[in-house]
């Protein structure tokens, strides 16, 4: 077993942001199996993380192979388990390279830049998740980060970004509710998150987060999405389930 420590980001958020845990899971897996790249990660969030305590990541190899490794990573704060992830590592193979996705729209102009509080980099969208009027449960967000000193950090940054707007997308059909009402009009907490990396990616080039939510029911919502480059290459996909509770 190997152990790593992750400092917490200083964010305007009342608890430890799940996207930080996702990013640090990816980083810990890369450190734990450096000869392979992350193929997929499934994370379960067990309890709320505290913003004033570092997170320790215990990395255990459950399988080692020539092409695949399987890692189990536990995120702890003072021996409190707050999240656990299963990560599949892979050495890419040669083979067909074919994708089938809908055409992507052009990158919005600079006047469509928006502020997404937990994404401290450039973001643009033609829609507004803070708009309470009912709309289809679909959302597209373009993002671009500054260049990283280590290109190996880009998958972790991408994982971080996939955690932010799925719940807001699921709420769009509900008239009078929006993502900005979290903590007041409703309360939510992500329970599980999965991400698959299909191709190498960079976040300092424009990436489209295209996502939709087919269902909100039983106090839970589910959403899924893709990460697509500006030239239309599908580089990653993700899915998330969250608890969403409304006051009686």
XYZ file of N, CA and C in Angstrom:
744
model
N 0.845 -1.190 0.000
C 0.000 0.000 0.000
C 0.884 1.245 0.000
N 0.479 2.243 -0.747
C 1.159 3.532 -0.754
C 0.192 4.599 -0.256
N 0.735 5.608 0.427
C -0.090 6.682 0.984
C 0.364 8.023 0.429
N -0.597 8.857 0.091
C -0.328 10.207 -0.395
C -1.216 11.175 0.380
N -0.760 12.410 0.497
C -1.549 13.445 1.160
C -1.925 14.531 0.160
N -3.172 14.987 0.259
C -3.655 16.022 -0.644
C -4.154 17.230 0.121
N -3.596 18.411 -0.118
C -4.113 19.617 0.530
C -5.465 19.999 -0.068
N -6.233 20.769 0.675
C -7.553 21.194 0.215
C -7.476 22.563 -0.454
N -8.265 22.719 -1.500
C -8.375 24.000 -2.160
C -9.159 24.973 -1.288
N -8.804 26.234 -1.373
C -9.553 27.276 -0.677
C -10.671 27.739 -1.598
N -11.884 27.277 -1.325
C -13.015 27.525 -2.206
C -14.185 28.113 -1.415
N -15.039 28.890 -2.082
C -16.243 29.415 -1.415
C -17.325 28.349 -1.342
N -17.067 27.308 -0.541
C -17.961 26.156 -0.493
C -17.997 25.651 0.941
N -19.159 25.204 1.386
C -19.343 24.887 2.806
C -18.757 23.535 3.195
N -18.358 22.726 2.235
C -17.773 21.429 2.544
C -16.717 21.113 1.509
N -16.004 20.013 1.708
C -14.975 19.627 0.769
C -15.610 19.303 -0.585
N -15.161 19.974 -1.631
C -15.746 19.800 -2.959
C -15.390 18.433 -3.521
N -16.420 17.707 -3.979
C -16.200 16.368 -4.510
C -15.271 16.342 -5.704
N -15.288 17.407 -6.521
C -14.386 17.453 -7.664
C -12.930 17.402 -7.252
N -12.606 18.001 -6.096
C -11.230 17.912 -5.608
C -10.868 16.460 -5.306
N -11.768 15.726 -4.677
C -11.502 14.320 -4.385
C -11.319 13.520 -5.674
N -12.147 13.779 -6.683
C -12.004 13.079 -7.961
C -10.641 13.353 -8.578
N -10.237 14.625 -8.581
C -8.944 14.988 -9.157
C -7.800 14.328 -8.391
N -7.893 14.310 -7.067
C -6.813 13.723 -6.283
C -6.818 12.205 -6.358
N -7.978 11.590 -6.575
C -8.007 10.152 -6.856
C -7.215 9.850 -8.135
N -7.451 10.635 -9.186
C -6.736 10.433 -10.440
C -5.240 10.635 -10.238
N -4.870 11.683 -9.504
C -3.454 11.951 -9.260
C -2.811 10.828 -8.452
N -3.505 10.333 -7.426
C -2.958 9.252 -6.611
C -2.804 7.971 -7.423
N -3.778 7.688 -8.300
C -3.675 6.498 -9.145
C -2.488 6.602 -10.094
N -2.257 7.786 -10.642
C -1.135 7.990 -11.557
C 0.192 7.804 -10.832
N 0.276 8.265 -9.596
C 1.486 8.071 -8.802
C 1.652 6.606 -8.390
N 0.530 5.938 -8.132
C 0.600 4.557 -7.692
C 0.900 3.567 -8.796
N 0.602 3.925 -10.030
C 0.844 3.044 -11.176
C 1.368 3.888 -12.333
N 2.580 4.437 -12.222
C 3.063 5.449 -13.170
C 3.335 4.927 -14.573
N 3.444 3.622 -14.731
C 3.737 3.080 -16.057
C 2.484 2.933 -16.910
N 1.317 3.207 -16.336
C 0.052 3.096 -17.061
C -0.733 4.390 -16.885
N -1.770 4.561 -17.700
C -2.626 5.744 -17.610
C -4.006 5.343 -17.094
N -4.726 6.323 -16.531
C -6.054 6.043 -15.994
C -7.022 5.775 -17.142
N -7.687 4.626 -17.080
C -8.696 4.272 -18.076
C -10.089 4.601 -17.578
N -10.361 4.277 -16.318
C -11.665 4.592 -15.750
C -11.543 4.704 -14.238
N -12.484 5.422 -13.653
C -12.525 5.558 -12.202
C -13.973 5.614 -11.757
N -14.295 4.827 -10.722
C -15.621 4.889 -10.118
C -15.445 5.238 -8.656
N -16.043 6.341 -8.217
C -15.897 6.822 -6.847
C -17.235 6.829 -6.141
N -17.229 6.416 -4.880
C -18.393 6.530 -4.009
C -18.049 7.479 -2.870
N -18.931 8.432 -2.628
C -18.733 9.398 -1.564
C -19.489 8.905 -0.324
N -18.745 8.631 0.736
C -19.298 7.981 1.924
C -19.868 8.986 2.905
N -19.115 10.045 3.171
C -19.576 11.084 4.105
C -18.937 12.405 3.729
N -19.476 13.475 4.297
C -19.003 14.818 3.987
C -17.567 15.013 4.449
N -16.752 15.600 3.567
C -15.381 15.910 3.925
C -15.272 17.268 4.587
N -14.256 17.418 5.437
C -14.040 18.657 6.177
C -13.014 19.515 5.448
N -13.289 20.805 5.356
C -12.424 21.682 4.564
C -11.128 22.022 5.280
N -11.054 21.814 6.597
C -9.872 22.226 7.353
C -8.936 21.065 7.700
N -9.119 19.913 7.054
C -8.240 18.771 7.287
C -7.737 18.224 5.959
N -6.423 17.946 5.887
C -5.868 17.311 4.697
C -6.490 15.933 4.501
N -6.426 15.470 3.269
C -6.947 14.156 2.933
C -5.781 13.213 2.680
N -5.848 12.027 3.271
C -4.869 10.979 3.022
C -5.461 9.968 2.054
N -4.683 9.589 1.061
C -5.128 8.630 0.046
C -4.306 7.351 0.173
N -4.964 6.271 0.579
C -4.325 4.957 0.670
C -4.572 4.207 -0.636
N -3.494 3.865 -1.335
C -3.590 3.230 -2.653
C -3.161 1.765 -2.528
N -4.058 0.858 -2.889
C -3.796 -0.573 -2.823
C -3.956 -1.169 -4.210
N -2.946 -1.922 -4.667
C -3.062 -2.646 -5.938
C -3.874 -3.923 -5.717
N -5.019 -4.014 -6.381
C -5.811 -5.239 -6.333
C -5.448 -6.191 -7.454
N -4.866 -5.673 -8.519
C -4.425 -6.513 -9.638
C -3.306 -5.791 -10.372
N -2.281 -6.523 -10.755
C -1.207 -5.998 -11.595
C -1.084 -6.884 -12.822
N -1.127 -6.290 -13.992
C -0.984 -7.045 -15.231
C -0.118 -6.293 -16.216
N 0.138 -6.914 -17.350
C 0.960 -6.247 -18.362
C 0.221 -5.072 -18.990
N -1.099 -5.211 -19.205
C -1.875 -4.154 -19.841
C -2.769 -3.400 -18.861
N -3.204 -4.076 -17.794
C -4.164 -3.482 -16.869
C -3.682 -3.599 -15.424
N -3.937 -2.570 -14.646
C -3.844 -2.604 -13.192
C -5.203 -2.188 -12.638
N -5.548 -2.713 -11.471
C -6.743 -2.267 -10.755
C -6.319 -1.792 -9.375
N -6.684 -0.554 -9.058
C -6.319 0.055 -7.783
C -7.574 0.341 -6.968
N -7.452 0.194 -5.667
C -8.491 0.653 -4.757
C -7.894 1.777 -3.920
N -8.560 2.921 -3.901
C -8.029 4.094 -3.213
C -9.054 4.566 -2.191
N -8.602 4.726 -0.957
C -9.451 5.222 0.119
C -9.028 6.634 0.483
N -9.984 7.544 0.565
C -9.731 8.919 0.983
C -10.174 9.057 2.435
N -9.228 9.448 3.300
C -9.506 9.496 4.726
C -9.108 10.838 5.319
N -9.841 11.227 6.352
C -9.480 12.369 7.186
C -9.486 11.887 8.633
N -8.279 11.811 9.234
C -8.124 11.290 10.597
C -8.831 9.949 10.756
N -8.541 9.031 9.842
C -9.084 7.670 9.854
C -10.585 7.604 9.590
N -11.208 8.722 9.227
C -12.613 8.729 8.786
C -12.633 8.525 7.282
N -13.267 7.453 6.822
C -13.382 7.222 5.386
C -14.415 8.189 4.824
N -13.999 9.045 3.871
C -14.956 9.986 3.272
C -15.303 9.613 1.832
N -14.426 8.859 1.169
C -14.717 8.427 -0.206
C -13.801 7.269 -0.558
N -14.242 6.459 -1.493
C -13.439 5.338 -1.964
C -13.590 5.232 -3.479
N -12.522 4.860 -4.157
C -12.550 4.773 -5.617
C -11.892 3.483 -6.090
N -12.436 2.930 -7.147
C -11.789 1.847 -7.881
C -11.316 2.423 -9.205
N -10.017 2.266 -9.486
C -9.430 2.888 -10.662
C -8.798 1.807 -11.531
N -9.137 1.810 -12.807
C -8.539 0.896 -13.776
C -7.463 1.640 -14.557
N -6.247 1.088 -14.553
C -5.120 1.647 -15.291
C -4.864 0.787 -16.522
N -4.326 1.411 -17.576
C -4.249 0.702 -18.857
C -3.072 1.202 -19.678
N -2.462 0.295 -20.405
C -1.499 0.648 -21.450
C -2.257 0.604 -22.772
N -2.440 1.730 -23.465
C -3.254 1.734 -24.689
C -2.756 0.733 -25.729
N -3.724 0.101 -26.407
C -3.432 -0.861 -27.470
C -3.713 -0.230 -28.822
N -3.121 -0.798 -29.870
C -3.459 -0.402 -31.228
C -4.780 -1.045 -31.630
N -5.530 -0.366 -32.493
C -6.797 -0.904 -32.946
C -7.608 0.157 -33.648
N -8.842 -0.160 -34.059
C -9.699 0.824 -34.731
C -9.932 2.038 -33.846
N -10.102 3.188 -34.478
C -10.369 4.442 -33.750
C -11.547 5.110 -34.429
N -12.749 4.820 -33.944
C -13.994 5.295 -34.546
C -14.884 5.845 -33.443
N -15.551 6.967 -33.682
C -16.505 7.514 -32.726
C -17.777 7.905 -33.453
N -18.885 7.917 -32.701
C -20.171 8.336 -33.251
C -20.824 9.266 -32.237
N -20.741 10.567 -32.474
C -21.361 11.553 -31.594
C -22.039 12.613 -32.453
N -22.936 13.345 -31.840
C -23.578 14.449 -32.544
C -22.574 15.566 -32.787
N -22.835 16.360 -33.821
C -21.953 17.482 -34.133
C -21.907 18.450 -32.947
N -20.765 19.070 -32.765
C -20.639 20.039 -31.682
C -20.865 21.444 -32.224
N -21.357 22.345 -31.379
C -21.568 23.727 -31.817
C -20.238 24.467 -31.843
N -20.208 25.642 -32.449
C -18.986 26.452 -32.385
C -18.737 26.939 -30.969
N -17.477 27.223 -30.659
C -17.129 27.770 -29.355
C -17.799 29.136 -29.219
N -18.516 29.383 -28.138
C -19.196 30.678 -27.976
C -18.198 31.833 -27.988
N -18.635 33.014 -28.436
C -17.732 34.174 -28.449
C -17.398 34.634 -27.035
N -16.441 35.535 -26.935
C -15.951 35.990 -25.636
C -17.043 36.637 -24.784
N -18.075 37.219 -25.426
C -19.119 37.857 -24.628
C -20.052 36.845 -23.971
N -19.842 35.557 -24.225
C -20.610 34.515 -23.550
C -19.814 33.885 -22.413
N -18.758 34.563 -21.988
C -17.999 34.070 -20.835
C -18.865 34.159 -19.581
N -18.802 33.122 -18.759
C -19.581 33.076 -17.531
C -18.643 32.804 -16.361
N -19.148 33.036 -15.172
C -18.382 32.756 -13.960
C -18.983 31.526 -13.293
N -18.173 30.484 -13.163
C -18.568 29.276 -12.448
C -17.684 29.217 -11.212
N -18.292 29.445 -10.040
C -17.529 29.714 -8.845
C -16.436 28.725 -8.510
N -16.654 27.431 -8.736
C -15.676 26.422 -8.351
C -14.771 26.013 -9.502
N -14.917 26.671 -10.654
C -14.015 26.428 -11.785
C -13.197 27.696 -12.009
N -12.010 27.784 -11.438
C -11.232 29.030 -11.522
C -10.461 29.156 -12.827
N -11.162 29.014 -13.942
C -10.547 29.200 -15.248
C -11.618 29.653 -16.241
N -11.257 29.782 -17.487
C -12.148 30.377 -18.488
C -13.279 29.418 -18.840
N -14.515 29.916 -18.758
C -15.696 29.121 -19.096
C -16.673 29.960 -19.905
N -17.313 29.324 -20.881
C -18.308 29.991 -21.719
C -19.501 29.070 -21.935
N -20.685 29.667 -22.052
C -21.894 28.892 -22.318
C -22.968 29.814 -22.872
N -23.865 29.244 -23.668
C -25.000 30.021 -24.169
C -26.213 29.847 -23.265
N -26.141 28.948 -22.278
C -27.236 28.720 -21.346
C -26.814 29.162 -19.947
N -27.796 29.244 -19.051
C -27.546 29.713 -17.694
C -28.200 28.744 -16.712
N -27.382 28.008 -15.955
C -27.923 27.066 -14.983
C -28.531 27.762 -13.763
N -28.313 29.067 -13.627
C -28.935 29.810 -12.539
C -30.294 30.393 -12.927
N -30.742 30.121 -14.148
C -32.054 30.579 -14.602
C -33.125 29.607 -14.082
N -34.106 30.101 -13.282
C -35.085 29.189 -12.669
C -36.214 28.746 -13.592
N -36.331 29.319 -14.776
C -37.388 28.890 -15.696
C -37.101 27.479 -16.200
N -38.155 26.686 -16.362
C -38.004 25.302 -16.805
C -37.391 25.237 -18.194
N -36.530 24.224 -18.404
C -35.855 24.025 -19.680
C -35.496 22.553 -19.797
N -35.170 22.082 -21.006
C -34.770 20.678 -21.157
C -33.524 20.373 -20.322
N -33.390 19.141 -19.831
C -32.261 18.769 -18.978
C -30.994 18.500 -19.789
N -30.514 19.528 -20.442
C -29.319 19.436 -21.298
C -28.500 20.694 -21.054
N -27.181 20.551 -21.006
C -26.333 21.714 -20.765
C -24.985 21.510 -21.436
N -24.475 22.592 -22.032
C -23.167 22.560 -22.676
C -22.313 23.699 -22.133
N -21.131 23.339 -21.664
C -20.198 24.290 -21.075
C -18.830 24.116 -21.728
N -18.304 25.212 -22.246
C -16.954 25.196 -22.794
C -15.984 25.670 -21.714
N -14.812 25.045 -21.637
C -13.828 25.434 -20.634
C -12.420 25.357 -21.206
N -11.551 26.183 -20.634
C -10.138 26.178 -21.021
C -9.320 26.652 -19.827
N -8.287 25.881 -19.476
C -7.445 26.211 -18.331
C -6.115 26.775 -18.812
N -5.344 27.397 -17.924
C -3.965 27.743 -18.264
C -3.149 26.472 -18.497
N -2.032 26.564 -19.201
C -1.171 25.391 -19.398
C -0.656 24.856 -18.065
N -0.516 23.550 -17.965
C 0.021 22.913 -16.763
C 1.518 22.689 -16.921
N 2.232 22.770 -15.816
C 3.667 22.469 -15.855
C 3.913 21.008 -16.183
N 2.996 20.145 -15.759
C 3.091 18.704 -16.016
C 1.854 18.274 -16.793
N 1.995 17.876 -18.067
C 0.818 17.454 -18.844
C 0.056 16.298 -18.209
N 0.707 15.536 -17.330
C 0.015 14.449 -16.650
C -1.064 14.917 -15.706
N -1.115 16.232 -15.432
C -2.147 16.781 -14.551
C -3.480 16.993 -15.257
N -3.486 16.998 -16.576
C -4.719 17.333 -17.295
C -5.879 16.376 -17.003
N -5.673 15.048 -16.942
C -6.811 14.177 -16.602
C -7.401 14.477 -15.230
N -6.559 14.830 -14.254
C -7.067 15.165 -12.929
C -7.910 16.439 -12.980
N -7.455 17.431 -13.741
C -8.210 18.675 -13.883
C -9.556 18.409 -14.565
N -9.540 17.558 -15.583
C -10.787 17.215 -16.272
C -11.765 16.529 -15.320
N -11.261 15.598 -14.504
C -12.123 14.913 -13.542
C -12.751 15.908 -12.575
N -11.969 16.872 -12.126
C -12.471 17.927 -11.238
C -13.665 18.640 -11.873
N -13.544 18.988 -13.137
C -14.577 19.776 -13.812
C -15.879 19.006 -14.005
N -15.813 17.679 -14.106
C -17.027 16.908 -14.396
C -17.987 16.836 -13.221
N -17.580 17.306 -12.048
C -18.419 17.156 -10.861
C -19.370 18.329 -10.632
N -19.248 19.393 -11.396
C -19.863 20.647 -10.959
C -21.286 20.894 -11.436
N -21.644 20.542 -12.652
C -22.903 21.026 -13.226
C -23.913 19.924 -13.560
N -23.684 18.700 -13.114
C -24.633 17.626 -13.416
C -25.945 17.830 -12.664
N -25.874 18.178 -11.386
C -27.099 18.370 -10.602
C -27.906 19.543 -11.164
N -27.227 20.632 -11.501
C -27.922 21.764 -12.096
C -28.612 21.404 -13.394
N -28.000 20.536 -14.184
C -28.618 20.072 -15.427
C -29.878 19.269 -15.135
N -29.816 18.396 -14.126
C -30.977 17.571 -13.772
C -32.152 18.408 -13.283
N -31.873 19.575 -12.681
C -32.927 20.418 -12.133
C -33.617 21.286 -13.183
N -33.069 21.371 -14.367
C -33.593 22.320 -15.349
C -35.080 22.137 -15.668
N -35.639 20.917 -15.709
C -37.075 20.799 -16.010
C -37.991 21.275 -14.888
N -37.432 21.519 -13.673
C -38.256 21.906 -12.534
C -38.383 23.420 -12.497
N -39.568 23.914 -12.795
C -39.788 25.360 -12.822
C -39.588 25.957 -11.425
N -38.819 27.019 -11.365
C -38.580 27.694 -10.103
C -37.337 27.251 -9.367
N -36.625 26.275 -9.903
C -35.414 25.789 -9.255
C -34.224 25.980 -10.191
N -33.065 26.185 -9.590
C -31.843 26.310 -10.377
C -30.671 25.851 -9.531
N -29.537 25.713 -10.171
C -28.337 25.253 -9.477
C -27.971 26.169 -8.307
N -28.259 27.466 -8.444
C -27.916 28.419 -7.397
C -28.691 28.238 -6.108
N -29.743 27.415 -6.114
C -30.538 27.208 -4.912
C -30.037 26.110 -4.010
N -28.887 25.522 -4.346
C -28.351 24.438 -3.526
C -28.010 24.959 -2.126
N -28.560 24.307 -1.122
C -28.344 24.729 0.261
C -29.462 25.569 0.821
N -30.346 26.050 -0.051
C -31.492 26.851 0.396
C -32.797 26.255 -0.137
N -33.027 26.349 -1.442
C -34.252 25.796 -2.032
C -34.236 24.264 -2.028
N -33.056 23.676 -2.015
C -32.914 22.220 -1.958
C -31.535 21.908 -1.379
N -31.340 20.645 -1.055
C -30.039 20.184 -0.563
C -29.618 18.977 -1.398
N -28.351 18.925 -1.762
C -27.881 17.838 -2.607
C -26.528 17.342 -2.132
N -26.236 16.106 -2.503
C -24.937 15.515 -2.202
C -24.684 14.413 -3.224
N -23.535 14.469 -3.873
C -23.171 13.433 -4.842
C -22.903 12.128 -4.100
N -23.458 11.035 -4.608
C -23.235 9.720 -4.001
C -22.213 8.891 -4.769
N -22.219 9.005 -6.094
C -21.240 8.244 -6.883
C -20.947 8.970 -8.185
N -19.740 8.739 -8.693
C -19.287 9.420 -9.910
C -18.325 8.496 -10.644
N -18.529 8.384 -11.940
C -17.668 7.542 -12.776
C -17.171 8.361 -13.959
N -15.914 8.160 -14.309
C -15.358 8.821 -15.485
C -14.516 7.817 -16.267
N -14.646 7.882 -17.589
C -13.870 7.037 -18.491
C -13.016 7.941 -19.387
N -11.742 7.625 -19.512
C -10.848 8.370 -20.387
C -10.631 7.558 -21.658
N -11.044 8.118 -22.787
C -10.972 7.399 -24.058
C -9.674 7.684 -24.819
N -9.246 8.930 -24.783
C -8.077 9.375 -25.522
C -7.282 10.346 -24.660
N -6.008 10.562 -24.980
C -5.258 11.604 -24.251
C -5.953 12.952 -24.413
N -5.856 13.787 -23.384
C -6.535 15.079 -23.442
C -5.673 16.166 -22.814
N -6.002 17.376 -23.184
C -5.424 18.576 -22.585
C -6.574 19.498 -22.209
N -6.444 20.175 -21.088
C -7.481 21.129 -20.705
C -7.090 22.564 -21.033
N -5.869 22.788 -21.530
C -5.497 24.147 -21.927
C -5.919 24.451 -23.359
N -6.519 23.469 -24.035
C -7.258 23.694 -25.272
C -8.750 23.641 -24.923
N -9.584 24.267 -25.751
C -11.012 24.295 -25.457
C -11.587 22.882 -25.381
N -12.362 22.633 -24.324
C -13.089 21.379 -24.157
C -14.561 21.689 -23.931
N -15.423 20.905 -24.552
C -16.862 21.018 -24.354
C -17.312 19.953 -23.367
N -17.955 20.380 -22.266
C -18.648 19.459 -21.379
C -20.105 19.444 -21.823
N -20.486 18.372 -22.467
C -21.874 18.212 -22.941
C -22.551 17.184 -22.043
N -23.660 17.571 -21.399
C -24.271 16.655 -20.445
C -25.786 16.732 -20.489
N -26.416 15.647 -20.051
C -27.864 15.593 -19.971
C -28.248 14.730 -18.783
N -29.492 14.880 -18.349
C -30.007 14.106 -17.222
C -31.342 13.496 -17.615
N -31.411 12.167 -17.757
C -32.667 11.549 -18.188
C -33.685 11.369 -17.072
N -33.249 11.522 -15.786
C -34.209 11.244 -14.715
C -33.823 11.958 -13.425
N -34.850 12.434 -12.719
C -34.766 12.841 -11.321
C -35.985 12.231 -10.649
N -35.767 11.359 -9.666
C -36.877 10.610 -9.070
C -36.401 9.977 -7.770
N -37.342 9.776 -6.845
C -37.021 9.074 -5.607
C -35.987 9.767 -4.750
N -35.888 11.092 -4.842
C -34.897 11.812 -4.064
C -33.497 11.747 -4.619
N -33.369 11.285 -5.874
C -32.054 11.188 -6.492
C -32.124 11.700 -7.933
N -30.987 12.149 -8.431
C -30.896 12.512 -9.839
C -29.699 11.799 -10.450
N -29.774 11.639 -11.761
C -28.715 10.953 -12.503
C -28.407 11.774 -13.742
N -27.134 11.926 -14.029
C -26.732 12.640 -15.233
C -25.512 11.996 -15.858
N -25.277 12.335 -17.118
C -24.149 11.764 -17.850
C -23.647 12.810 -18.828
N -22.399 12.651 -19.241
C -21.855 13.660 -20.128
C -20.621 13.188 -20.854
N -20.175 14.028 -21.776
C -18.968 13.779 -22.566
C -18.065 14.998 -22.506
N -16.779 14.755 -22.650
C -15.786 15.807 -22.845
C -15.296 15.701 -24.283
N -15.440 16.788 -25.031
C -15.159 16.784 -26.459
C -14.247 17.956 -26.780
N -13.227 17.724 -27.579
C -12.308 18.795 -27.946
C -12.960 19.735 -28.953
N -12.314 20.871 -29.155
C -12.832 21.848 -30.102
C -12.908 21.348 -31.529
N -12.118 20.323 -31.863
C -12.199 19.765 -33.217
C -13.074 18.513 -33.278
N -13.837 18.254 -32.196
C -14.834 17.186 -32.229
C -14.370 15.829 -31.784
N -13.232 15.710 -31.111
C -12.731 14.422 -30.658
C -13.251 14.119 -29.257
N -13.927 12.994 -29.116
C -14.448 12.565 -27.813
C -13.287 12.002 -26.993
N -12.974 12.656 -25.867
C -11.797 12.257 -25.091
C -12.159 11.617 -23.756
N -13.350 11.877 -23.217
C -13.747 11.288 -21.941
C -15.259 11.331 -21.816
N -15.791 10.466 -20.960
C -17.220 10.448 -20.641
C -17.374 10.273 -19.144
N -18.531 10.690 -18.626
C -18.732 10.604 -17.185
C -20.202 10.415 -16.864
N -20.471 9.950 -15.649
C -21.838 9.765 -15.162
C -21.833 9.999 -13.665
N -22.988 10.460 -13.150
C -23.057 10.810 -11.735
C -24.460 10.585 -11.195
N -24.525 10.122 -9.936
C -25.779 10.068 -9.202
C -25.637 10.937 -7.965
N -26.720 11.619 -7.596
C -26.705 12.477 -6.419
C -28.041 12.403 -5.702
N -28.003 12.599 -4.389
C -29.210 12.775 -3.599
C -29.642 14.224 -3.719
N -30.939 14.455 -3.970
C -31.494 15.811 -4.045
C -32.764 15.830 -3.185
N -32.729 16.643 -2.133
C -33.860 16.713 -1.212
C -34.453 18.122 -1.229
N -35.772 18.172 -1.294
C -36.509 19.428 -1.296
C -37.261 19.570 0.009
N -37.334 20.785 0.582
C -38.097 20.971 1.819
C -39.561 20.568 1.624
N -40.152 19.998 2.650
C -41.555 19.588 2.574
C -42.444 20.842 2.475
